[in-house]
Tab-separated table of C-alpha atoms and ligand atoms in Angstrom:
chain	number	residue	atom	x	y	z
A	1	VAL	CA	14.858	14.447	-29.729
A	2	GLU	CA	13.415	16.655	-27.074
A	3	ILE	CA	10.923	15.003	-24.738
A	4	ALA	CA	8.363	17.416	-23.327
A	5	ILE	CA	6.504	16.810	-20.068
A	6	ARG	CA	2.972	18.182	-20.118
A	7	PRO	CA	-0.257	17.815	-18.128
A	8	VAL	CA	-2.962	15.518	-19.449
A	9	ARG	CA	-6.056	17.349	-20.716
A	10	PRO	CA	-9.437	16.459	-19.173
A	11	ASP	CA	-10.576	14.904	-22.482
A	12	GLU	CA	-7.472	12.678	-22.627
A	13	ALA	CA	-8.200	10.460	-19.616
A	14	GLU	CA	-8.827	7.318	-21.678
A	15	ARG	CA	-5.859	8.007	-23.924
A	16	PHE	CA	-3.767	8.307	-20.785
A	17	VAL	CA	-4.795	4.842	-19.609
A	18	VAL	CA	-4.026	3.389	-23.051
A	19	VAL	CA	-0.457	4.777	-22.959
A	20	ALA	CA	0.162	3.683	-19.365
A	21	GLU	CA	-1.124	0.155	-20.056
A	22	MET	CA	0.936	-0.068	-23.253
A	23	ALA	CA	4.079	0.469	-21.167
A	24	PHE	CA	3.103	-2.682	-19.259
A	25	GLY	CA	2.450	-4.559	-22.510
A	26	LYS	CA	-1.274	-4.697	-21.801
A	27	ASP	CA	-4.345	-3.539	-23.634
A	28	ALA	CA	-6.584	-0.971	-22.054
A	29	GLN	CA	-9.525	-3.135	-20.985
A	30	GLY	CA	-11.157	-1.462	-18.031
A	31	ALA	CA	-9.688	1.861	-19.183
A	32	ASP	CA	-12.993	3.633	-18.799
A	33	ARG	CA	-13.160	2.641	-15.143
A	34	PHE	CA	-9.695	3.872	-14.295
A	35	ALA	CA	-10.192	6.967	-16.444
A	36	GLN	CA	-13.045	7.951	-14.137
A	37	LEU	CA	-10.759	7.741	-11.111
A	38	LEU	CA	-7.951	9.676	-12.744
A	39	GLU	CA	-7.369	13.230	-11.536
A	40	THR	CA	-6.341	14.620	-14.905
A	41	ASP	CA	-4.882	17.753	-13.325
A	42	ARG	CA	-2.386	15.459	-11.572
A	43	ALA	CA	-1.643	13.225	-14.575
A	44	LEU	CA	1.358	13.794	-16.848
A	45	PHE	CA	2.377	12.821	-20.358
A	46	ALA	CA	5.945	12.707	-21.621
A	47	CYS	CA	5.693	13.466	-25.353
A	48	ASP	CA	7.977	12.824	-28.291
A	49	GLY	CA	6.591	15.400	-30.716
A	50	ASP	CA	2.848	15.049	-30.318
A	51	GLN	CA	3.049	11.367	-29.337
A	52	PRO	CA	2.781	10.486	-25.645
A	53	VAL	CA	5.536	7.965	-24.839
A	54	GLY	CA	5.459	8.139	-21.048
A	55	ALA	CA	2.787	8.565	-18.395
A	56	SER	CA	2.387	8.986	-14.667
A	57	ALA	CA	-0.415	10.043	-12.372
A	58	VAL	CA	-1.019	11.042	-8.790
A	59	LEU	CA	-4.199	10.312	-6.849
A	60	SER	CA	-4.941	12.477	-3.820
A	61	PHE	CA	-5.366	10.206	-0.815
A	62	ARG	CA	-5.252	10.446	2.937
A	63	VAL	CA	-3.076	7.780	4.497
A	64	THR	CA	-3.111	6.600	8.100
A	65	VAL	CA	0.139	7.240	9.970
A	66	PRO	CA	0.762	6.245	13.593
A	67	GLY	CA	-1.690	8.319	15.624
A	68	GLY	CA	-3.339	10.190	12.755
A	69	GLU	CA	-3.604	10.634	9.020
A	70	LEU	CA	-1.851	12.796	6.437
A	71	PRO	CA	-2.493	13.840	2.841
A	72	ALA	CA	-0.384	11.805	0.454
A	73	ALA	CA	0.418	11.867	-3.242
A	74	ALA	CA	-0.382	8.329	-4.370
A	75	VAL	CA	1.711	7.702	-7.472
A	76	THR	CA	0.264	5.308	-10.030
A	77	ALA	CA	0.092	4.424	-13.733
A	78	VAL	CA	3.815	5.017	-14.221
A	79	GLY	CA	5.062	3.817	-17.555
A	80	VAL	CA	7.446	4.640	-20.384
A	81	LEU	CA	7.104	2.907	-23.756
A	82	PRO	CA	9.814	0.338	-24.511
A	83	THR	CA	10.997	2.564	-27.381
A	84	HIS	CA	11.895	5.382	-24.988
A	85	ARG	CA	13.280	3.759	-21.840
A	86	ARG	CA	16.447	4.661	-19.936
A	87	ARG	CA	16.708	8.227	-21.152
A	88	GLY	CA	15.568	9.818	-17.946
A	89	ILE	CA	11.857	10.171	-18.707
A	90	LEU	CA	10.646	8.615	-15.442
A	91	THR	CA	13.208	10.734	-13.590
A	92	ARG	CA	11.677	13.883	-15.040
A	93	LEU	CA	8.112	12.743	-14.373
A	94	MET	CA	9.054	11.955	-10.775
A	95	HIS	CA	10.662	15.368	-10.259
A	96	ALA	CA	7.497	17.003	-11.517
A	97	MET	CA	5.189	14.880	-9.343
A	98	LEU	CA	7.180	15.385	-6.138
A	99	ALA	CA	7.568	19.132	-6.709
A	100	ASP	CA	3.817	19.377	-7.231
A	101	ALA	CA	3.087	17.336	-4.084
A	102	ARG	CA	5.378	19.627	-2.127
A	103	GLY	CA	3.562	22.675	-3.509
A	104	ARG	CA	0.258	21.189	-2.358
A	105	GLY	CA	1.597	20.604	1.130
A	106	GLU	CA	1.486	16.812	0.983
A	107	PRO	CA	4.170	15.540	3.372
A	108	LEU	CA	4.136	12.033	1.874
A	109	ALA	CA	4.148	10.237	-1.442
A	110	VAL	CA	3.242	6.552	-1.618
A	111	LEU	CA	3.177	3.873	-4.313
A	112	TRP	CA	3.215	0.186	-5.155
A	113	SER	CA	6.216	-0.793	-7.208
A	114	SER	CA	6.348	-3.238	-10.115
A	115	GLU	CA	10.036	-3.853	-9.338
A	116	ALA	CA	11.929	-3.080	-6.143
A	117	THR	CA	14.847	-1.656	-8.149
A	118	ILE	CA	12.996	1.371	-9.486
A	119	TYR	CA	12.049	3.759	-6.701
A	120	GLY	CA	14.817	3.753	-4.069
A	121	ARG	CA	16.778	6.266	-6.121
A	122	PHE	CA	13.802	8.611	-5.913
A	123	GLY	CA	13.751	8.396	-2.116
A	124	PHE	CA	10.999	5.798	-1.664
A	125	GLY	CA	11.490	3.157	1.029
A	126	ASP	CA	9.924	-0.278	1.432
A	127	ALA	CA	7.748	0.663	4.425
A	128	VAL	CA	5.072	-2.032	4.563
A	129	PRO	CA	6.506	-5.523	4.364
A	130	CYS	CA	3.653	-7.971	3.896
A	131	GLY	CA	2.913	-11.641	3.501
A	132	ASP	CA	1.132	-13.673	0.834
A	133	VAL	CA	-0.313	-16.982	1.979
A	134	GLU	CA	-1.754	-20.034	0.275
A	135	VAL	CA	-3.049	-22.816	2.473
A	136	GLU	CA	-4.686	-26.134	1.657
A	137	ARG	CA	-8.164	-25.925	3.030
A	138	ALA	CA	-7.845	-29.404	4.536
A	139	HIS	CA	-5.266	-27.894	6.881
A	140	ALA	CA	-6.833	-24.461	7.292
A	141	ARG	CA	-8.063	-24.339	10.856
A	142	LEU	CA	-7.772	-21.909	13.740
A	143	ARG	CA	-6.758	-23.240	17.137
A	144	THR	CA	-8.804	-20.585	18.946
A	145	ASP	CA	-12.371	-21.107	20.198
A	146	PRO	CA	-15.019	-20.570	17.497
A	147	VAL	CA	-16.435	-17.055	17.498
A	148	PRO	CA	-20.239	-16.796	17.736
A	149	ALA	CA	-20.860	-14.841	14.553
A	150	ARG	CA	-23.178	-14.877	11.588
A	151	ALA	CA	-22.017	-14.475	7.986
A	152	ARG	CA	-24.277	-13.337	5.186
A	153	LEU	CA	-23.597	-12.875	1.498
A	154	VAL	CA	-24.602	-9.483	0.178
A	155	PRO	CA	-24.924	-8.189	-3.393
A	156	LEU	CA	-22.118	-5.818	-4.343
A	157	ALA	CA	-24.501	-2.866	-4.448
A	158	ALA	CA	-25.442	-3.531	-0.827
A	159	ALA	CA	-21.799	-4.177	0.066
A	160	ALA	CA	-21.065	-0.596	-0.960
A	161	ASP	CA	-23.269	0.506	1.939
A	162	VAL	CA	-21.871	-1.805	4.614
A	163	LEU	CA	-18.180	-2.444	3.898
A	164	PRO	CA	-16.908	1.149	4.059
A	165	GLY	CA	-18.058	1.506	7.680
A	166	VAL	CA	-16.111	-1.584	8.717
A	167	TYR	CA	-13.101	-0.643	6.609
A	168	ASP	CA	-12.934	2.835	8.092
A	169	ARG	CA	-12.808	1.506	11.627
A	170	VAL	CA	-9.859	-0.685	10.680
A	171	ARG	CA	-8.262	2.051	8.587
A	172	VAL	CA	-8.047	4.699	11.303
A	173	ALA	CA	-6.216	2.244	13.572
A	174	THR	CA	-3.847	0.883	10.919
A	175	PRO	CA	-0.887	2.847	9.491
A	176	GLY	CA	-0.562	2.528	5.738
A	177	MET	CA	-4.277	2.344	4.955
A	178	LEU	CA	-5.875	4.779	2.540
A	179	ALA	CA	-9.175	6.617	2.921
A	180	ARG	CA	-11.440	5.505	0.074
A	181	SER	CA	-14.081	7.633	-1.598
A	182	GLU	CA	-17.489	6.253	-2.556
A	183	ARG	CA	-16.243	6.341	-6.157
A	184	TRP	CA	-13.156	4.384	-5.258
A	185	TRP	CA	-15.232	1.647	-3.652
A	186	ARG	CA	-17.576	1.448	-6.592
A	187	LEU	CA	-15.123	1.737	-9.491
A	188	HIS	CA	-12.131	0.003	-7.967
A	189	ARG	CA	-12.567	-2.155	-4.886
A	190	LEU	CA	-15.984	-3.539	-5.791
A	191	ALA	CA	-15.411	-3.587	-9.558
A	192	ASP	CA	-16.505	-6.875	-11.041
A	193	ASP	CA	-16.325	-6.587	-14.820
A	194	GLU	CA	-14.393	-9.075	-16.928
A	195	THR	CA	-11.060	-7.263	-16.494
A	196	ALA	CA	-11.457	-7.189	-12.743
A	197	ARG	CA	-12.297	-10.910	-12.705
A	198	GLY	CA	-9.242	-11.889	-14.719
A	199	GLY	CA	-10.711	-15.296	-15.541
A	200	ALA	CA	-11.932	-16.065	-12.006
A	201	GLY	CA	-15.536	-16.159	-10.785
A	202	PRO	CA	-17.613	-13.194	-9.651
A	203	LEU	CA	-16.619	-11.077	-6.692
A	204	VAL	CA	-18.447	-12.283	-3.589
A	205	ALA	CA	-19.004	-10.057	-0.572
A	206	ALA	CA	-19.599	-11.674	2.814
A	207	VAL	CA	-20.443	-9.591	5.849
A	208	VAL	CA	-19.712	-11.040	9.275
A	209	GLU	CA	-21.936	-9.908	12.132
A	210	LEU	CA	-21.293	-10.164	15.845
A	211	ASP	CA	-24.228	-9.367	18.099
A	212	GLY	CA	-26.171	-8.468	14.977
A	213	ARG	CA	-23.780	-5.737	13.882
A	214	PRO	CA	-21.421	-5.822	10.879
A	215	GLU	CA	-17.925	-6.161	12.338
A	216	GLY	CA	-16.044	-7.828	9.507
A	217	TYR	CA	-16.146	-8.672	5.824
A	218	ALA	CA	-14.490	-10.676	3.115
A	219	LEU	CA	-14.324	-10.048	-0.617
A	220	TYR	CA	-13.300	-13.087	-2.600
A	221	ARG	CA	-13.436	-14.839	-5.950
A	222	ILE	CA	-13.334	-18.535	-6.672
A	223	GLU	CA	-11.032	-19.817	-9.403
A	224	HIS	CA	-12.891	-22.911	-10.487
A	225	ASP	CA	-11.051	-26.028	-11.566
A	226	TRP	CA	-12.830	-29.346	-12.038
A	227	GLY	CA	-9.867	-31.249	-13.403
A	228	GLU	CA	-10.384	-35.034	-13.021
A	229	GLY	CA	-13.888	-34.397	-11.686
A	230	VAL	CA	-12.682	-33.239	-8.284
A	231	SER	CA	-12.794	-29.580	-7.368
A	232	ARG	CA	-9.338	-28.068	-7.088
A	233	ALA	CA	-10.731	-24.565	-6.790
A	234	VAL	CA	-8.746	-21.758	-5.236
A	235	LEU	CA	-10.502	-19.237	-3.037
A	236	ASP	CA	-8.762	-15.961	-3.778
A	237	VAL	CA	-9.342	-13.600	-0.864
A	238	ARG	CA	-9.202	-10.082	-2.288
A	239	GLU	CA	-9.702	-8.355	1.053
A	240	ALA	CA	-10.748	-9.527	4.488
A	241	MET	CA	-10.785	-7.763	7.822
A	242	GLY	CA	-12.537	-7.356	11.141
A	243	THR	CA	-12.882	-4.426	13.515
A	244	THR	CA	-11.812	-6.538	16.529
A	245	PRO	CA	-9.614	-9.617	17.002
A	246	ALA	CA	-12.727	-11.794	17.426
A	247	ALA	CA	-14.320	-10.362	14.280
A	248	THR	CA	-11.131	-11.004	12.307
A	249	ARG	CA	-11.064	-14.618	13.453
A	250	ALA	CA	-14.749	-14.985	12.586
A	251	VAL	CA	-14.047	-13.788	9.044
A	252	TRP	CA	-11.304	-16.370	8.602
A	253	GLU	CA	-13.368	-19.155	10.151
A	254	PHE	CA	-15.996	-18.365	7.549
A	255	LEU	CA	-13.470	-18.341	4.676
A	256	PHE	CA	-11.893	-21.625	5.790
A	257	GLY	CA	-15.323	-23.270	5.860
A	258	ILE	CA	-16.332	-22.723	2.233
A	259	ASP	CA	-16.996	-26.000	0.417
A	260	LEU	CA	-15.463	-27.173	-2.864
A	261	VAL	CA	-12.346	-25.135	-2.211
A	262	ALA	CA	-8.990	-26.894	-2.264
A	263	ARG	CA	-6.796	-23.939	-1.354
A	264	VAL	CA	-7.265	-20.502	0.154
A	265	ARG	CA	-5.024	-17.695	-1.018
A	266	ALA	CA	-4.601	-14.185	0.400
A	267	SER	CA	-2.146	-11.444	-0.441
A	268	PHE	CA	-0.543	-8.438	1.252
A	269	LEU	CA	-1.336	-9.456	4.832
A	270	PRO	CA	0.348	-7.353	7.508
A	271	LEU	CA	3.142	-9.201	9.305
A	272	ASP	CA	1.299	-9.081	12.641
A	273	HIS	CA	-1.878	-10.548	11.130
A	274	PRO	CA	-3.710	-12.724	13.718
A	275	LEU	CA	-3.958	-15.524	11.166
A	276	ARG	CA	-0.233	-16.169	11.470
A	277	PHE	CA	-0.574	-16.946	15.141
A	278	ALA	CA	-4.116	-18.324	15.441
A	279	VAL	CA	-3.842	-20.843	12.636
A	280	ALA	CA	-3.285	-24.415	13.825
A	281	GLU	CA	-0.394	-25.057	11.440
A	282	PRO	CA	1.445	-21.811	10.645
A	283	ARG	CA	3.928	-23.567	8.376
A	284	ARG	CA	1.063	-24.578	6.112
A	285	LEU	CA	0.311	-20.928	5.366
A	286	ARG	CA	3.531	-20.938	3.325
A	287	MET	CA	3.836	-17.222	3.936
A	288	ARG	CA	6.012	-15.426	1.427
A	289	VAL	CA	7.225	-12.002	2.521
A	290	GLY	CA	7.382	-9.171	0.020
A	291	ASP	CA	6.936	-5.429	-0.234
A	292	SER	CA	3.708	-3.510	-0.605
A	293	LEU	CA	3.467	0.223	0.054
A	294	TRP	CA	6.565	2.338	-0.587
A	295	VAL	CA	6.754	5.617	1.302
A	296	ARG	CA	8.580	8.808	0.366
A	297	LEU	CA	8.831	11.715	2.773
A	298	VAL	CA	8.197	14.666	0.458
A	299	ASP	CA	8.686	17.040	3.370
A	300	VAL	CA	10.741	15.282	6.046
A	301	ASP	CA	10.039	17.824	8.793
A	302	ALA	CA	6.276	17.956	8.216
A	303	ALA	CA	6.116	14.159	7.981
A	304	LEU	CA	8.068	13.664	11.218
A	305	ALA	CA	5.896	16.218	13.010
A	306	GLY	CA	2.746	14.670	11.528
A	307	ARG	CA	2.817	11.272	13.256
A	308	ARG	CA	2.713	10.212	16.899
A	309	TYR	CA	5.504	8.305	18.580
A	310	GLY	CA	5.716	5.233	20.781
A	311	ALA	CA	7.925	6.813	23.470
A	312	ASP	CA	9.343	10.149	24.545
A	313	GLY	CA	12.948	11.062	23.825
A	314	THR	CA	15.147	12.811	21.303
A	315	LEU	CA	16.891	11.696	18.176
A	316	VAL	CA	19.195	13.609	15.842
A	317	LEU	CA	18.850	12.455	12.246
A	318	ASP	CA	21.265	13.330	9.465
A	319	VAL	CA	19.217	12.886	6.304
A	320	ALA	CA	20.636	12.711	2.779
A	321	ASP	CA	18.226	13.425	-0.058
A	322	ASP	CA	19.818	13.974	-3.473
A	323	PHE	CA	16.505	13.831	-5.324
A	324	CYS	CA	14.648	16.344	-3.130
A	325	PRO	CA	17.527	18.424	-1.768
A	326	TRP	CA	15.255	20.567	0.411
A	327	ASN	CA	15.170	17.618	2.822
A	328	THR	CA	18.930	17.234	3.166
A	329	GLY	CA	20.317	18.130	6.566
A	330	ARG	CA	20.495	17.387	10.248
A	331	ARG	CA	17.434	17.762	12.410
A	332	ARG	CA	16.513	17.061	15.979
A	333	LEU	CA	13.319	15.140	16.677
A	334	GLU	CA	12.088	15.736	20.181
A	335	VAL	CA	9.116	13.740	21.416
A	336	HIS	CA	6.963	14.787	24.381
A	337	GLY	CA	3.743	12.990	25.237
A	338	GLY	CA	4.005	11.120	21.955
A	339	ARG	CA	4.099	14.302	19.861
A	340	GLY	CA	7.190	15.163	17.848
A	341	ARG	CA	8.803	18.571	17.369
A	342	VAL	CA	11.392	18.902	14.647
A	343	GLU	CA	14.065	21.564	14.227
A	344	PRO	CA	17.354	21.972	12.416
A	345	THR	CA	20.409	21.368	14.578
A	346	GLU	CA	24.208	21.401	14.565
A	347	GLU	CA	24.380	18.725	17.257
A	348	PRO	CA	26.161	15.478	16.403
A	349	ALA	CA	23.814	13.018	14.698
A	350	ASP	CA	22.563	9.754	16.209
A	351	LEU	CA	21.695	8.165	12.888
A	352	ALA	CA	22.734	9.062	9.344
A	353	LEU	CA	20.505	7.756	6.614
A	354	ASP	CA	19.095	8.317	3.172
A	355	CYS	CA	15.581	9.653	2.829
A	356	ALA	CA	14.504	6.270	1.375
A	357	GLU	CA	15.490	4.501	4.607
A	358	LEU	CA	13.640	7.092	6.667
A	359	GLY	CA	10.615	6.403	4.471
A	360	ALA	CA	10.969	2.682	5.235
A	361	LEU	CA	11.022	3.384	8.992
A	362	TYR	CA	8.305	5.991	8.979
A	363	LEU	CA	5.191	3.862	9.516
A	364	GLY	CA	6.814	1.724	12.186
A	365	GLY	CA	6.876	-1.425	10.066
A	366	VAL	CA	10.660	-1.748	9.848
A	367	ASP	CA	13.140	-1.971	12.741
A	368	PRO	CA	15.880	0.706	12.573
A	369	GLY	CA	18.332	-1.778	14.139
A	370	ALA	CA	17.678	-4.203	11.293
A	371	LEU	CA	18.535	-1.473	8.771
A	372	VAL	CA	21.743	-0.681	10.703
A	373	ARG	CA	22.703	-4.350	10.644
A	374	ALA	CA	21.861	-4.494	6.929
A	375	GLY	CA	24.347	-1.683	6.306
A	376	LEU	CA	21.663	0.769	5.181
A	377	VAL	CA	21.629	3.141	8.171
A	378	ASP	CA	24.698	4.438	10.016
A	379	GLU	CA	24.454	4.325	13.784
A	380	LEU	CA	26.741	7.139	14.923
A	381	ARG	CA	26.010	6.847	18.618
A	382	GLU	CA	25.719	3.602	20.517
A	383	GLY	CA	22.129	2.726	21.355
A	384	ALA	CA	20.693	5.176	18.826
A	385	ALA	CA	18.987	2.488	16.740
A	386	GLU	CA	17.319	1.060	19.848
A	387	ARG	CA	16.166	4.559	20.836
A	388	ALA	CA	14.830	5.125	17.293
A	389	ALA	CA	12.993	1.774	17.489
A	390	ARG	CA	11.219	2.831	20.705
A	391	LEU	CA	10.226	6.178	19.182
A	392	PHE	CA	9.112	4.930	15.758
A	393	ARG	CA	7.265	1.922	17.139
A	394	ALA	CA	3.542	1.844	16.325
A	395	GLU	CA	0.823	-0.180	18.000
A	396	ARG	CA	0.158	-2.176	14.854
A	397	ALA	CA	2.213	-3.278	11.904
A	398	PRO	CA	1.353	-1.164	8.862
A	399	TRP	CA	-0.968	-2.637	6.268
A	400	CYS	CA	-1.998	-1.469	2.819
A	401	ALA	CA	-4.771	-3.795	1.740
A	402	GLU	CA	-4.926	-3.063	-1.982
A	403	ILE	CA	-2.881	-2.047	-4.981
A	404	PHE	CA	-3.755	1.292	-6.527
B	501	COA	C1	10.032	1.646	-14.911
B	501	COA	C2	10.024	2.635	-16.097
B	501	COA	C3	8.839	3.566	-15.963
B	501	COA	C4	11.338	3.413	-16.057
B	501	COA	O1	11.282	4.476	-16.981
B	501	COA	P1	12.620	5.122	-17.641
B	501	COA	O2	12.201	6.370	-18.316
B	501	COA	O3	13.329	4.095	-18.402
B	501	COA	O4	13.456	5.485	-16.320
B	501	COA	P2	14.716	6.493	-16.274
B	501	COA	O5	15.398	6.528	-17.602
B	501	COA	O6	14.290	7.804	-15.715
B	501	COA	O7	15.604	5.727	-15.210
B	501	COA	C5	16.265	6.366	-14.147
B	501	COA	C6	17.230	5.391	-13.519
B	501	COA	O8	16.497	4.279	-12.987
B	501	COA	C7	16.984	3.061	-13.531
B	501	COA	N1	15.846	2.199	-13.769
B	501	COA	C8	14.687	2.556	-14.354
B	501	COA	N2	13.848	1.513	-14.430
B	501	COA	C9	14.479	0.481	-13.862
B	501	COA	C10	14.130	-0.884	-13.640
B	501	COA	N3	12.930	-1.360	-14.048
B	501	COA	N4	15.016	-1.673	-13.022
B	501	COA	C11	16.227	-1.196	-12.641
B	501	COA	N5	16.616	0.094	-12.823
B	501	COA	C12	15.763	0.908	-13.437
B	501	COA	C13	17.643	3.461	-14.817
B	501	COA	O9	18.621	2.528	-15.214
B	501	COA	C14	18.225	4.798	-14.502
B	501	COA	O10	19.446	4.609	-13.785
B	501	COA	P3	20.699	5.596	-13.964
B	501	COA	O11	20.198	6.942	-13.528
B	501	COA	O12	21.703	5.005	-13.081
B	501	COA	O13	21.017	5.552	-15.417
B	501	COA	C15	9.924	1.879	-17.434
B	501	COA	O14	10.984	0.993	-17.513
B	501	COA	C16	8.630	1.107	-17.624
B	501	COA	O15	7.647	1.633	-18.135
B	501	COA	N6	8.603	-0.201	-17.216
B	501	COA	C17	7.418	-1.045	-17.409
B	501	COA	C18	6.241	-0.571	-16.574
B	501	COA	C19	6.596	-0.424	-15.101
B	501	COA	O16	7.193	-1.289	-14.499
B	501	COA	N7	6.203	0.718	-14.506
B	501	COA	C20	6.394	1.002	-13.105
B	501	COA	C21	5.115	0.805	-12.417
B	501	COA	S1	5.236	0.895	-10.663
């Protein structure tokens, strides 16, 4: 049978969420919330006759890149029903989404992947390695001096007024972070209905003040467990950050001091997170490294010209891109005063790589030399990977604090 790809109509937002969730084997609890965030003009159905059997959507975001921010197509709600898998439906949806992003002038596409095997073929690279930690509170202690700070719990409605200001200060300095709308905060980040809770307690917002000003916050839930009469509760940190190193430490001092908590868990921490170094017993964090944000350069030249670089110099890149052939070719990146100029060239290449690997390197979170040693990037001139590392280096490791 013919499968037709078509846009989702404005009145089909909830139906869209039902189909996408069905592909994950879930019901559509919370569908109304996500339906309100959906940009229906960027959502697609794959239909068998009049029945939608596949879905995908793009949210329009701005993402921080080293030294600035760029518009990005944030791909989400990708799913194909189990009855229709492995016939190329996702491939067609992806072609449509990337062509549309290109038409809109978005140099980047980004996503979180359910499985690392899916998106490399479409040119996405694992750009933001991150760490999940779970530490017994009895051993959760910083070895730095206590920060003079004050924490206060605020109702979620009030949090919506305070948290975005703190987040934005962190966001502009941190590659990989997304600009959030007021709607996004309300319907997504601060959502606290039963679906959002997933069996845990209510979402708690704590604001940390230094010198009387909000400089950090934590959003967390407690998973209560009174087995054998002793609390074995887990404090699940949904998001925590500070605008300065001291503020960040103050947030974690607060979290580590909450009573009746046996373990503290946090996910998707950037690999340079101060906690890793300031904690008294790093081994007890039991940090597990995984992937978070995947990055695809929709327009390689615009993306390369759209970030700042860590050093001056030149680099000739031979890029292969079977899925978006307009990117294939050799180009010369020339950096002056941190700004990059990109032009096509016939010069011999320094590095040859697939677009997915360039996506992995793009935010500065992955060392080009490591990809050469892993057999994923070809170093055609000695020292080229080291030169690329100096150029692509960013001040901070990238961080994407939440799944979208
Ligand atoms: C992931 C999913 C959307 C793929 O859809 P699909 O229509 O089957 O994908 P396609 O047929 O276009 O697959 C294209 C290629 O990717 C491969 N592929 C697709 N999904 C894969 C997976 N989960 N693991 C490994 N390879 C996969 C296919 O084998 C195919 O390879 P080929 O070109 O060598 O034959 C679908 O399996 C699904 O809905 N899974 C459950 C929900 C989910 O994980 N969604 C992703 C959210 S980020």
